[in-house]
PDB file of C-alpha atoms in Angstrom:
ATOM      1  CA  MET A 812     -89.587 -49.011 133.796  1.00 91.00           C
ATOM      2  CA  ARG A 813     -89.807 -50.659 137.191  1.00 92.00           C
ATOM      3  CA  ASP A 814     -92.426 -52.869 138.817  1.00 90.00           C
ATOM      4  CA  GLU A 815     -93.736 -52.727 142.385  1.00 88.00           C
ATOM      5  CA  SER A 816     -90.632 -54.608 143.564  1.00 91.00           C
ATOM      6  CA  ARG A 817     -88.333 -52.092 141.879  1.00 93.00           C
ATOM      7  CA  LEU A 818     -87.204 -54.639 139.305  1.00 96.00           C
ATOM      8  CA  LEU A 819     -86.334 -53.273 135.885  1.00 97.00           C
ATOM      9  CA  VAL A 820     -88.993 -54.140 133.264  1.00 98.00           C
ATOM     10  CA  GLY A 821     -88.286 -54.418 129.555  1.00 98.00           C
ATOM     11  CA  TRP A 822     -90.260 -55.286 126.445  1.00 98.00           C
ATOM     12  CA  GLY A 823     -88.818 -56.709 123.254  1.00 98.00           C
ATOM     13  CA  LEU A 824     -89.890 -57.925 119.830  1.00 98.00           C
ATOM     14  CA  GLY A 825     -88.300 -60.609 117.676  1.00 97.00           C
ATOM     15  CA  THR A 826     -89.290 -61.529 114.132  1.00 97.00           C
ATOM     16  CA  ALA A 827     -89.874 -65.221 113.496  1.00 96.00           C
ATOM     17  CA  THR A 828     -89.313 -67.044 110.243  1.00 95.00           C
ATOM     18  CA  PHE A 829     -88.577 -70.613 109.191  1.00 96.00           C
ATOM     19  CA  PRO A 830     -88.455 -72.146 105.703  1.00 95.00           C
ATOM     20  CA  ALA A 831     -91.326 -74.373 104.589  1.00 94.00           C
ATOM     21  CA  ILE A 832     -89.233 -77.487 103.991  1.00 92.00           C
ATOM     22  CA  MET A 833     -90.389 -80.703 102.347  1.00 93.00           C
ATOM     23  CA  PHE A 834     -88.474 -83.922 101.883  1.00 93.00           C
ATOM     24  CA  GLN A 835     -89.732 -87.038 100.083  1.00 93.00           C
ATOM     25  CA  GLY A 836     -92.176 -89.582 101.448  1.00 95.00           C
ATOM     26  CA  GLN A 837     -94.557 -92.336 100.351  1.00 96.00           C
ATOM     27  CA  ALA A 838     -97.851 -93.711 101.651  1.00 97.00           C
ATOM     28  CA  ARG A 839    -100.331 -96.501 100.893  1.00 97.00           C
ATOM     29  CA  ALA A 840    -104.119 -96.149 101.101  1.00 98.00           C
ATOM     30  CA  VAL A 841    -106.750 -98.905 100.955  1.00 98.00           C
ATOM     31  CA  LEU A 842    -110.544 -98.834 100.784  1.00 97.00           C
ATOM     32  CA  ARG A 843    -112.311-102.017 101.954  1.00 97.00           C
ATOM     33  CA  ARG A 844    -115.639-103.550 101.088  1.00 96.00           C
ATOM     34  CA  ASP A 845    -116.825-103.165 104.707  1.00 96.00           C
ATOM     35  CA  GLY A 846    -116.660 -99.373 104.347  1.00 95.00           C
ATOM     36  CA  THR A 847    -113.455 -98.853 106.296  1.00 97.00           C
ATOM     37  CA  GLY A 848    -110.113 -97.547 105.122  1.00 97.00           C
ATOM     38  CA  LEU A 849    -106.462 -98.218 105.843  1.00 97.00           C
ATOM     39  CA  VAL A 850    -103.540 -95.821 105.508  1.00 98.00           C
ATOM     40  CA  GLU A 851     -99.958 -96.963 106.046  1.00 97.00           C
ATOM     41  CA  LEU A 852     -96.668 -95.097 106.137  1.00 96.00           C
ATOM     42  CA  GLY A 853     -93.439 -95.330 108.109  1.00 94.00           C
ATOM     43  CA  ALA A 854     -93.907 -92.016 109.923  1.00 91.00           C
ATOM     44  CA  GLN A 855     -92.409 -91.318 113.344  1.00 88.00           C
ATOM     45  CA  ASP A 856     -94.068 -89.530 116.232  1.00 88.00           C
ATOM     46  CA  MET A 857     -91.669 -88.180 118.866  1.00 86.00           C
ATOM     47  CA  GLY A 858     -94.520 -86.866 121.005  1.00 85.00           C
ATOM     48  CA  GLN A 859     -95.479 -83.805 118.988  1.00 85.00           C
ATOM     49  CA  GLY A 860     -98.754 -85.372 117.859  1.00 90.00           C
ATOM     50  CA  ALA A 861     -97.789 -86.188 114.264  1.00 91.00           C
ATOM     51  CA  TRP A 862     -99.829 -89.387 114.127  1.00 93.00           C
ATOM     52  CA  THR A 863    -102.961 -87.530 115.239  1.00 95.00           C
ATOM     53  CA  ALA A 864    -102.581 -84.891 112.517  1.00 95.00           C
ATOM     54  CA  LEU A 865    -101.642 -87.444 109.850  1.00 96.00           C
ATOM     55  CA  ALA A 866    -104.635 -89.628 110.725  1.00 97.00           C
ATOM     56  CA  GLN A 867    -106.870 -86.574 110.274  1.00 97.00           C
ATOM     57  CA  ILE A 868    -105.362 -85.960 106.831  1.00 97.00           C
ATOM     58  CA  ALA A 869    -105.794 -89.655 105.995  1.00 97.00           C
ATOM     59  CA  ALA A 870    -109.477 -89.717 106.929  1.00 97.00           C
ATOM     60  CA  ASP A 871    -110.126 -86.539 104.965  1.00 97.00           C
ATOM     61  CA  SER A 872    -108.290 -87.825 101.888  1.00 96.00           C
ATOM     62  CA  LEU A 873    -110.492 -90.945 101.826  1.00 97.00           C
ATOM     63  CA  GLY A 874    -113.758 -89.151 102.619  1.00 96.00           C
ATOM     64  CA  LEU A 875    -114.168 -91.150 105.841  1.00 97.00           C
ATOM     65  CA  GLU A 876    -114.653 -90.419 109.527  1.00 96.00           C
ATOM     66  CA  LEU A 877    -111.722 -91.133 111.847  1.00 95.00           C
ATOM     67  CA  GLU A 878    -113.690 -94.018 113.387  1.00 95.00           C
ATOM     68  CA  GLN A 879    -113.794 -95.712 109.965  1.00 96.00           C
ATOM     69  CA  LEU A 880    -110.018 -95.470 109.466  1.00 97.00           C
ATOM     70  CA  GLU A 881    -107.207 -97.794 110.472  1.00 97.00           C
ATOM     71  CA  PHE A 882    -103.979 -95.769 110.580  1.00 97.00           C
ATOM     72  CA  ARG A 883    -100.671 -97.636 110.712  1.00 96.00           C
ATOM     73  CA  ALA A 884     -97.292 -95.956 111.136  1.00 95.00           C
ATOM     74  CA  GLY A 885     -93.987 -96.265 112.935  1.00 90.00           C
ATOM     75  CA  SER A 886     -92.529 -99.357 111.265  1.00 92.00           C
ATOM     76  CA  SER A 887     -89.715 -99.533 108.726  1.00 91.00           C
ATOM     77  CA  GLU A 888     -91.717-102.206 106.890  1.00 94.00           C
ATOM     78  CA  LEU A 889     -94.188 -99.529 105.810  1.00 94.00           C
ATOM     79  CA  PRO A 890     -93.680 -97.018 102.981  1.00 94.00           C
ATOM     80  CA  ASP A 891     -90.892 -94.568 103.782  1.00 93.00           C
ATOM     81  CA  ALA A 892     -92.526 -91.323 104.931  1.00 90.00           C
ATOM     82  CA  GLY A 893     -89.327 -89.291 105.241  1.00 87.00           C
ATOM     83  CA  ILE A 894     -87.685 -87.900 108.355  1.00 87.00           C
ATOM     84  CA  ALA A 895     -89.397 -86.189 111.292  1.00 86.00           C
ATOM     85  CA  GLY A 896     -87.210 -83.091 111.340  1.00 87.00           C
ATOM     86  CA  GLY A 897     -86.693 -79.669 109.870  1.00 89.00           C
ATOM     87  CA  SER A 898     -90.331 -78.719 110.551  1.00 91.00           C
ATOM     88  CA  SER A 899     -91.141 -80.772 107.447  1.00 92.00           C
ATOM     89  CA  HIS A 900     -92.860 -83.900 108.715  1.00 93.00           C
ATOM     90  CA  THR A 901     -96.551 -83.001 108.458  1.00 94.00           C
ATOM     91  CA  ALA A 902     -96.094 -81.429 105.023  1.00 95.00           C
ATOM     92  CA  THR A 903     -94.082 -84.345 103.609  1.00 95.00           C
ATOM     93  CA  ALA A 904     -96.008 -87.256 105.120  1.00 95.00           C
ATOM     94  CA  GLY A 905     -99.319 -85.409 104.813  1.00 96.00           C
ATOM     95  CA  MET A 906     -98.853 -84.847 101.097  1.00 96.00           C
ATOM     96  CA  ALA A 907     -97.904 -88.510 100.639  1.00 97.00           C
ATOM     97  CA  ILE A 908    -101.145 -89.507 102.379  1.00 97.00           C
ATOM     98  CA  HIS A 909    -103.143 -86.965 100.379  1.00 97.00           C
ATOM     99  CA  SER A 910    -101.709 -88.323  97.115  1.00 97.00           C
ATOM    100  CA  ALA A 911    -102.348 -91.943  98.102  1.00 97.00           C
ATOM    101  CA  GLY A 912    -105.937 -91.104  99.037  1.00 97.00           C
ATOM    102  CA  ALA A 913    -106.473 -89.287  95.744  1.00 96.00           C
ATOM    103  CA  ASP A 914    -105.055 -92.285  93.871  1.00 97.00           C
ATOM    104  CA  VAL A 915    -107.359 -94.849  95.474  1.00 97.00           C
ATOM    105  CA  ILE A 916    -110.411 -92.576  95.111  1.00 96.00           C
ATOM    106  CA  ALA A 917    -109.593 -92.086  91.425  1.00 95.00           C
ATOM    107  CA  LYS A 918    -109.394 -95.853  90.911  1.00 96.00           C
ATOM    108  CA  LEU A 919    -112.699 -96.386  92.683  1.00 96.00           C
ATOM    109  CA  ALA A 920    -114.324 -93.587  90.682  1.00 95.00           C
ATOM    110  CA  GLU A 921    -113.100 -95.129  87.440  1.00 94.00           C
ATOM    111  CA  LEU A 922    -114.813 -98.402  88.354  1.00 94.00           C
ATOM    112  CA  ALA A 923    -118.107 -96.646  89.110  1.00 94.00           C
ATOM    113  CA  MET A 924    -118.159 -94.192  86.196  1.00 94.00           C
ATOM    114  CA  GLY A 925    -117.458 -96.975  83.721  1.00 91.00           C
ATOM    115  CA  ASP A 926    -120.232 -99.252  85.015  1.00 90.00           C
ATOM    116  CA  GLU A 927    -123.717 -98.797  83.515  1.00 91.00           C
ATOM    117  CA  ARG A 928    -125.267-100.170  86.720  1.00 92.00           C
ATOM    118  CA  SER A 929    -123.838 -97.322  88.800  1.00 93.00           C
ATOM    119  CA  PRO A 930    -125.607 -93.977  89.382  1.00 93.00           C
ATOM    120  CA  LEU A 931    -122.211 -92.435  88.635  1.00 93.00           C
ATOM    121  CA  PHE A 932    -122.002 -93.929  85.158  1.00 92.00           C
ATOM    122  CA  GLY A 933    -120.827 -91.351  82.640  1.00 88.00           C
ATOM    123  CA  ALA A 934    -119.910 -88.721  85.224  1.00 87.00           C
ATOM    124  CA  ASN A 935    -116.376 -88.439  83.870  1.00 83.00           C
ATOM    125  CA  ASN A 936    -116.603 -84.831  82.726  1.00 73.00           C
ATOM    126  CA  ALA A 937    -118.390 -83.611  85.865  1.00 77.00           C
ATOM    127  CA  GLY A 938    -116.209 -85.662  88.177  1.00 88.00           C
ATOM    128  CA  VAL A 939    -116.983 -86.964  91.643  1.00 93.00           C
ATOM    129  CA  LEU A 940    -116.399 -86.061  95.282  1.00 94.00           C
ATOM    130  CA  ALA A 941    -115.511 -88.445  98.132  1.00 95.00           C
ATOM    131  CA  ARG A 942    -117.560 -87.686 101.232  1.00 95.00           C
ATOM    132  CA  GLY A 943    -119.020 -89.712 104.075  1.00 95.00           C
ATOM    133  CA  GLY A 944    -117.887 -93.030 102.618  1.00 96.00           C
ATOM    134  CA  ARG A 945    -119.579 -92.296  99.279  1.00 96.00           C
ATOM    135  CA  LEU A 946    -118.730 -91.002  95.838  1.00 96.00           C
ATOM    136  CA  ILE A 947    -121.115 -88.302  94.647  1.00 95.00           C
ATOM    137  CA  ARG A 948    -121.363 -86.352  91.409  1.00 93.00           C
ATOM    138  CA  ARG A 949    -119.975 -82.831  91.552  1.00 92.00           C
ATOM    139  CA  ASP A 950    -122.852 -81.470  89.444  1.00 91.00           C
ATOM    140  CA  ASP A 951    -125.631 -83.394  91.209  1.00 90.00           C
ATOM    141  CA  GLU A 952    -125.009 -84.427  94.808  1.00 89.00           C
ATOM    142  CA  SER A 953    -128.255 -86.390  94.906  1.00 90.00           C
ATOM    143  CA  ARG A 954    -126.566 -89.012  92.726  1.00 92.00           C
ATOM    144  CA  GLY A 955    -123.966 -91.095  94.497  1.00 93.00           C
ATOM    145  CA  GLU A 956    -122.922 -94.536  95.642  1.00 95.00           C
ATOM    146  CA  SER A 957    -121.215 -95.982  98.703  1.00 96.00           C
ATOM    147  CA  TYR A 958    -117.724 -97.476  98.582  1.00 97.00           C
ATOM    148  CA  PRO A 959    -118.987-100.951  99.645  1.00 96.00           C
ATOM    149  CA  ASP A 960    -121.603-101.013  96.873  1.00 96.00           C
ATOM    150  CA  ILE A 961    -119.039-100.164  94.195  1.00 96.00           C
ATOM    151  CA  LEU A 962    -116.548-102.786  95.403  1.00 97.00           C
ATOM    152  CA  ALA A 963    -119.206-105.482  95.919  1.00 95.00           C
ATOM    153  CA  ARG A 964    -120.603-105.058  92.407  1.00 94.00           C
ATOM    154  CA  VAL A 965    -117.187-105.611  90.789  1.00 93.00           C
ATOM    155  CA  GLY A 966    -116.267-108.423  93.207  1.00 94.00           C
ATOM    156  CA  LEU A 967    -113.354-106.712  94.984  1.00 96.00           C
ATOM    157  CA  LYS A 968    -112.653-106.989  98.707  1.00 96.00           C
ATOM    158  CA  GLU A 969    -110.473-103.873  98.623  1.00 96.00           C
ATOM    159  CA  ILE A 970    -108.766-101.403  96.330  1.00 97.00           C
ATOM    160  CA  GLU A 971    -105.351 -99.844  96.862  1.00 97.00           C
ATOM    161  CA  GLY A 972    -103.675 -96.560  95.988  1.00 97.00           C
ATOM    162  CA  ARG A 973    -100.189 -95.192  96.513  1.00 97.00           C
ATOM    163  CA  GLY A 974     -98.836 -91.687  96.644  1.00 96.00           C
ATOM    164  CA  SER A 975     -95.770 -89.608  97.343  1.00 95.00           C
ATOM    165  CA  GLY A 976     -95.050 -86.235  98.854  1.00 93.00           C
ATOM    166  CA  ALA A 977     -92.238 -83.955  97.680  1.00 91.00           C
ATOM    167  CA  ARG A 978     -91.553 -80.324  96.907  1.00 88.00           C
ATOM    168  CA  ASP A 979     -92.645 -79.041  93.501  1.00 89.00           C
ATOM    169  CA  PRO A 980     -89.349 -77.832  91.951  1.00 89.00           C
ATOM    170  CA  ALA A 981     -91.093 -75.245  89.767  1.00 90.00           C
ATOM    171  CA  ALA A 982     -92.903 -73.667  92.720  1.00 89.00           C
ATOM    172  CA  GLN A 983     -89.758 -73.783  94.834  1.00 85.00           C
ATOM    173  CA  ASN A 984     -87.819 -71.867  92.200  1.00 90.00           C
ATOM    174  CA  ALA A 985     -90.566 -69.300  91.706  1.00 93.00           C
ATOM    175  CA  TYR A 986     -91.557 -68.517  95.304  1.00 92.00           C
ATOM    176  CA  ALA A 987     -90.006 -67.893  98.709  1.00 92.00           C
ATOM    177  CA  MET A 988     -91.708 -70.299 101.106  1.00 94.00           C
ATOM    178  CA  HIS A 989     -91.608 -69.559 104.825  1.00 95.00           C
ATOM    179  CA  ALA A 990     -93.735 -69.669 107.926  1.00 96.00           C
ATOM    180  CA  HIS A 991     -93.502 -66.319 109.680  1.00 96.00           C
ATOM    181  CA  GLY A 992     -94.555 -64.410 112.742  1.00 97.00           C
ATOM    182  CA  ALA A 993     -93.447 -62.286 115.678  1.00 97.00           C
ATOM    183  CA  VAL A 994     -92.706 -62.881 119.352  1.00 98.00           C
ATOM    184  CA  PHE A 995     -93.122 -60.282 122.098  1.00 98.00           C
ATOM    185  CA  ALA A 996     -91.259 -60.753 125.391  1.00 98.00           C
ATOM    186  CA  GLU A 997     -91.393 -59.108 128.784  1.00 98.00           C
ATOM    187  CA  VAL A 998     -88.432 -59.534 131.128  1.00 97.00           C
ATOM    188  CA  LYS A 999     -87.646 -58.367 134.633  1.00 97.00           C
ATOM    189  CA  VAL A1000     -84.075 -57.722 135.730  1.00 97.00           C
ATOM    190  CA  ASP A1001     -82.754 -57.284 139.255  1.00 95.00           C
ATOM    191  CA  PRO A1002     -80.701 -54.054 138.965  1.00 92.00           C
ATOM    192  CA  GLU A1003     -78.305 -55.084 141.722  1.00 91.00           C
ATOM    193  CA  LEU A1004     -77.843 -58.807 141.064  1.00 92.00           C
ATOM    194  CA  GLY A1005     -78.312 -58.847 137.294  1.00 92.00           C
ATOM    195  CA  GLN A1006     -80.731 -61.768 137.461  1.00 94.00           C
ATOM    196  CA  ILE A1007     -83.045 -61.994 134.437  1.00 96.00           C
ATOM    197  CA  ARG A1008     -86.468 -63.574 134.254  1.00 95.00           C
ATOM    198  CA  ALA A1009     -88.769 -63.826 131.252  1.00 96.00           C
ATOM    199  CA  THR A1010     -92.160 -63.019 132.757  1.00 96.00           C
ATOM    200  CA  ARG A1011     -94.373 -63.062 129.681  1.00 97.00           C
ATOM    201  CA  LEU A1012     -94.232 -64.246 126.068  1.00 97.00           C
ATOM    202  CA  VAL A1013     -96.780 -63.676 123.316  1.00 98.00           C
ATOM    203  CA  GLY A1014     -96.184 -65.103 119.856  1.00 97.00           C
ATOM    204  CA  ALA A1015     -98.235 -64.688 116.681  1.00 98.00           C
ATOM    205  CA  PHE A1016     -97.533 -67.083 113.810  1.00 98.00           C
ATOM    206  CA  ALA A1017     -98.816 -67.734 110.295  1.00 97.00           C
ATOM    207  CA  ALA A1018     -97.910 -71.215 109.122  1.00 96.00           C
ATOM    208  CA  GLY A1019    -100.297 -72.109 106.325  1.00 96.00           C
ATOM    209  CA  THR A1020    -103.040 -74.687 106.831  1.00 96.00           C
ATOM    210  CA  ILE A1021    -103.442 -75.769 110.452  1.00 96.00           C
ATOM    211  CA  ILE A1022    -104.525 -79.409 110.701  1.00 96.00           C
ATOM    212  CA  ASN A1023    -104.961 -79.553 114.476  1.00 96.00           C
ATOM    213  CA  PRO A1024    -104.926 -76.214 116.357  1.00 96.00           C
ATOM    214  CA  ARG A1025    -104.345 -77.793 119.766  1.00 95.00           C
ATOM    215  CA  LEU A1026    -101.245 -79.649 118.606  1.00 95.00           C
ATOM    216  CA  VAL A1027     -99.927 -76.599 116.760  1.00 96.00           C
ATOM    217  CA  ARG A1028    -100.362 -74.317 119.776  1.00 96.00           C
ATOM    218  CA  SER A1029     -98.479 -76.865 121.869  1.00 95.00           C
ATOM    219  CA  GLN A1030     -95.661 -76.837 119.308  1.00 94.00           C
ATOM    220  CA  TYR A1031     -95.514 -73.043 119.458  1.00 96.00           C
ATOM    221  CA  TYR A1032     -95.326 -73.155 123.243  1.00 96.00           C
ATOM    222  CA  GLY A1033     -92.480 -75.648 123.079  1.00 94.00           C
ATOM    223  CA  GLY A1034     -90.580 -73.516 120.585  1.00 95.00           C
ATOM    224  CA  MET A1035     -91.025 -70.342 122.632  1.00 97.00           C
ATOM    225  CA  ILE A1036     -89.826 -72.102 125.800  1.00 96.00           C
ATOM    226  CA  TRP A1037     -86.855 -73.381 123.832  1.00 95.00           C
ATOM    227  CA  GLY A1038     -86.161 -69.804 122.722  1.00 96.00           C
ATOM    228  CA  VAL A1039     -86.086 -68.623 126.343  1.00 97.00           C
ATOM    229  CA  SER A1040     -83.753 -71.511 127.115  1.00 96.00           C
ATOM    230  CA  PHE A1041     -81.546 -70.453 124.182  1.00 96.00           C
ATOM    231  CA  ALA A1042     -81.478 -66.836 125.378  1.00 96.00           C
ATOM    232  CA  LEU A1043     -80.996 -67.274 129.123  1.00 96.00           C
ATOM    233  CA  HIS A1044     -80.078 -70.827 130.099  1.00 95.00           C
ATOM    234  CA  GLU A1045     -78.380 -73.226 127.732  1.00 95.00           C
ATOM    235  CA  ARG A1046     -74.613 -73.147 127.361  1.00 94.00           C
ATOM    236  CA  ALA A1047     -72.391 -76.071 126.440  1.00 93.00           C
ATOM    237  CA  VAL A1048     -68.880 -75.792 127.896  1.00 94.00           C
ATOM    238  CA  MET A1049     -66.232 -77.623 125.884  1.00 95.00           C
ATOM    239  CA  ASP A1050     -62.775 -78.814 126.905  1.00 95.00           C
ATOM    240  CA  ARG A1051     -60.511 -77.368 124.230  1.00 94.00           C
ATOM    241  CA  ARG A1052     -57.917 -80.124 124.743  1.00 95.00           C
ATOM    242  CA  SER A1053     -60.147 -83.192 124.522  1.00 95.00           C
ATOM    243  CA  GLY A1054     -63.246 -81.839 122.734  1.00 94.00           C
ATOM    244  CA  ARG A1055     -65.418 -83.276 125.505  1.00 95.00           C
ATOM    245  CA  THR A1056     -68.467 -81.539 126.939  1.00 95.00           C
ATOM    246  CA  LEU A1057     -67.718 -80.480 130.511  1.00 95.00           C
ATOM    247  CA  ASN A1058     -71.325 -79.898 131.584  1.00 95.00           C
ATOM    248  CA  ALA A1059     -72.924 -82.998 130.118  1.00 93.00           C
ATOM    249  CA  ASP A1060     -75.646 -83.406 132.738  1.00 93.00           C
ATOM    250  CA  LEU A1061     -78.763 -81.530 133.783  1.00 91.00           C
ATOM    251  CA  SER A1062     -77.218 -80.326 137.039  1.00 91.00           C
ATOM    252  CA  GLU A1063     -74.802 -78.097 135.108  1.00 92.00           C
ATOM    253  CA  TYR A1064     -76.437 -77.749 131.696  1.00 94.00           C
ATOM    254  CA  HIS A1065     -79.341 -75.479 132.532  1.00 93.00           C
ATOM    255  CA  VAL A1066     -82.803 -75.669 130.942  1.00 93.00           C
ATOM    256  CA  PRO A1067     -85.938 -73.780 131.997  1.00 92.00           C
ATOM    257  CA  VAL A1068     -88.561 -75.176 134.341  1.00 91.00           C
ATOM    258  CA  ASN A1069     -92.171 -74.046 134.791  1.00 90.00           C
ATOM    259  CA  ALA A1070     -91.203 -71.166 137.076  1.00 91.00           C
ATOM    260  CA  ASP A1071     -88.904 -69.751 134.387  1.00 92.00           C
ATOM    261  CA  VAL A1072     -91.761 -69.248 131.889  1.00 89.00           C
ATOM    262  CA  PRO A1073     -94.819 -68.181 133.903  1.00 85.00           C
ATOM    263  CA  SER A1074     -96.944 -66.765 131.057  1.00 94.00           C
ATOM    264  CA  LEU A1075     -97.217 -68.027 127.466  1.00 96.00           C
ATOM    265  CA  GLU A1076     -99.656 -67.126 124.722  1.00 97.00           C
ATOM    266  CA  ALA A1077     -99.627 -68.253 121.092  1.00 97.00           C
ATOM    267  CA  LEU A1078    -101.848 -66.694 118.431  1.00 97.00           C
ATOM    268  CA  LEU A1079    -102.652 -68.735 115.304  1.00 97.00           C
ATOM    269  CA  ILE A1080    -102.965 -66.427 112.305  1.00 96.00           C
ATOM    270  CA  ASP A1081    -105.029 -67.744 109.392  1.00 95.00           C
ATOM    271  CA  GLU A1082    -103.013 -68.130 106.209  1.00 95.00           C
ATOM    272  CA  HIS A1083    -103.763 -69.766 102.869  1.00 94.00           C
ATOM    273  CA  ASP A1084    -100.685 -70.514 100.771  1.00 94.00           C
ATOM    274  CA  PRO A1085    -101.553 -72.563  97.656  1.00 92.00           C
ATOM    275  CA  GLN A1086     -97.966 -72.526  96.386  1.00 93.00           C
ATOM    276  CA  VAL A1087     -96.242 -74.387  99.213  1.00 94.00           C
ATOM    277  CA  ASN A1088     -98.108 -77.674  98.518  1.00 94.00           C
ATOM    278  CA  ALA A1089    -101.630 -78.843  97.675  1.00 94.00           C
ATOM    279  CA  LEU A1090    -102.623 -78.884 101.346  1.00 95.00           C
ATOM    280  CA  GLY A1091    -100.994 -75.533 102.134  1.00 95.00           C
ATOM    281  CA  ILE A1092     -99.136 -77.043 105.103  1.00 96.00           C
ATOM    282  CA  LYS A1093     -96.009 -75.457 106.556  1.00 95.00           C
ATOM    283  CA  GLY A1094     -93.962 -76.529 109.576  1.00 92.00           C
ATOM    284  CA  VAL A1095     -94.490 -75.281 113.136  1.00 94.00           C
ATOM    285  CA  GLY A1096     -91.842 -77.179 115.092  1.00 90.00           C
ATOM    286  CA  GLU A1097     -89.078 -74.592 115.098  1.00 93.00           C
ATOM    287  CA  ILE A1098     -90.505 -71.207 114.158  1.00 95.00           C
ATOM    288  CA  GLY A1099     -91.351 -70.511 117.811  1.00 94.00           C
ATOM    289  CA  ILE A1100     -87.640 -70.636 118.652  1.00 94.00           C
ATOM    290  CA  THR A1101     -86.396 -68.257 115.984  1.00 92.00           C
ATOM    291  CA  GLY A1102     -88.094 -65.092 117.206  1.00 94.00           C
ATOM    292  CA  THR A1103     -88.030 -65.712 120.946  1.00 96.00           C
ATOM    293  CA  ALA A1104     -84.314 -65.439 121.641  1.00 95.00           C
ATOM    294  CA  GLY A1105     -84.148 -62.082 119.848  1.00 96.00           C
ATOM    295  CA  ALA A1106     -87.263 -60.849 121.644  1.00 97.00           C
ATOM    296  CA  VAL A1107     -85.712 -61.664 125.035  1.00 97.00           C
ATOM    297  CA  ALA A1108     -82.423 -59.977 124.129  1.00 97.00           C
ATOM    298  CA  ASN A1109     -84.264 -56.859 122.957  1.00 98.00           C
ATOM    299  CA  ALA A1110     -86.310 -56.825 126.171  1.00 98.00           C
ATOM    300  CA  VAL A1111     -83.114 -57.018 128.240  1.00 97.00           C
ATOM    301  CA  TRP A1112     -81.744 -54.052 126.306  1.00 97.00           C
ATOM    302  CA  HIS A1113     -84.979 -52.132 126.866  1.00 97.00           C
ATOM    303  CA  ALA A1114     -84.832 -52.840 130.608  1.00 97.00           C
ATOM    304  CA  THR A1115     -81.136 -52.139 131.166  1.00 96.00           C
ATOM    305  CA  GLY A1116     -79.797 -50.178 128.204  1.00 95.00           C
ATOM    306  CA  ILE A1117     -77.172 -52.898 127.752  1.00 95.00           C
ATOM    307  CA  ARG A1118     -76.978 -54.579 124.343  1.00 95.00           C
ATOM    308  CA  VAL A1119     -75.821 -58.183 124.698  1.00 94.00           C
ATOM    309  CA  ARG A1120     -74.742 -59.882 121.487  1.00 91.00           C
ATOM    310  CA  ARG A1121     -74.133 -63.446 122.634  1.00 93.00           C
ATOM    311  CA  PHE A1122     -76.237 -66.214 124.141  1.00 94.00           C
ATOM    312  CA  PRO A1123     -76.973 -67.162 126.792  1.00 95.00           C
ATOM    313  CA  ILE A1124     -77.213 -63.718 128.389  1.00 96.00           C
ATOM    314  CA  ARG A1125     -75.428 -64.074 131.719  1.00 93.00           C
ATOM    315  CA  ILE A1126     -75.376 -62.085 134.924  1.00 92.00           C
ATOM    316  CA  ASP A1127     -71.849 -60.843 134.255  1.00 91.00           C
ATOM    317  CA  ASP A1128     -72.997 -59.450 130.880  1.00 92.00           C
ATOM    318  CA  LEU A1129     -75.171 -56.986 132.832  1.00 92.00           C
ATOM    319  CA  VAL A1130     -73.051 -56.414 135.928  1.00 86.00           C
ATOM    320  CA  THR A1131     -69.799 -55.930 133.990  1.00 79.00           C
ATOM    321  CA  PRO A1132     -70.980 -55.241 130.419  1.00 69.00           C
ATOM    322  CA  ALA A1133     -68.491 -55.319 127.557  1.00 65.00           C
ATOM    323  CA  SER A1134     -68.046 -52.173 125.514  1.00 60.00           C
ATOM    324  CA  ASP A1135     -70.230 -52.199 122.398  1.00 55.00           C
TER     325      ASP A1135
END
């Protein structure tokens, strides 16, 4: 196929998959008599929006609005939330927060259900829900009590819970756990010069529970751009004698700019996976990379008929192709 400028046009597909990894992390949750909550953990945020997503999980775990929550992270003095890597951070730290929230809610519920003065007295079998800063009976939502009222009656200024997040070994042994998807690429190739340009990328991904769609879509975009960079731009040149990198600056180590990726689209596919963890969260940081490089290589083959089996794909791979 050719476009109006006589450039070769190719389309390619790459399958995307990345394991749903979890490490180990801890968190602390506190409910206060003034109706606010506090969640603390030593989580990092490198700019991907982790603290936004984790604060959302924290507020939900305590049955509070975000405005009622104080979220503290980013200090080694706080409970160790695990590393921010391997597309594991939201699952690990999020489950630690979820567990800490469940712990403090359970302690508060125990105080209320054991107190004859509480409307929740004796609700042990039915259980309670945490919603809107209140505990309410599961079997009768008209009966409930606010967090401040429960704490004030027993004379407590606050109540604390702790939790951890880690992979369930039994589930890990029984199930394959991956995020998955597909990336479609369009490339245009100058038939005389061999120059390649990725003109359009569309990726569709299923990665379990999505906490914040805007942040996740941004992560997918970043991964897909990284995949284009992997396929067409990045190449580290090493000195075999010294082991030093010869192109250790951005003038010679090439990465894409806006003009190199003119059209991006990421589709978020709904997926419920109860086996991966209680929140159903999988990672999204790297899955966008894994399918994109293959999609670009397949599109180059479709456009030129030349199968390149190394990255980055260079001009000389198309002008003077190696025998397959």
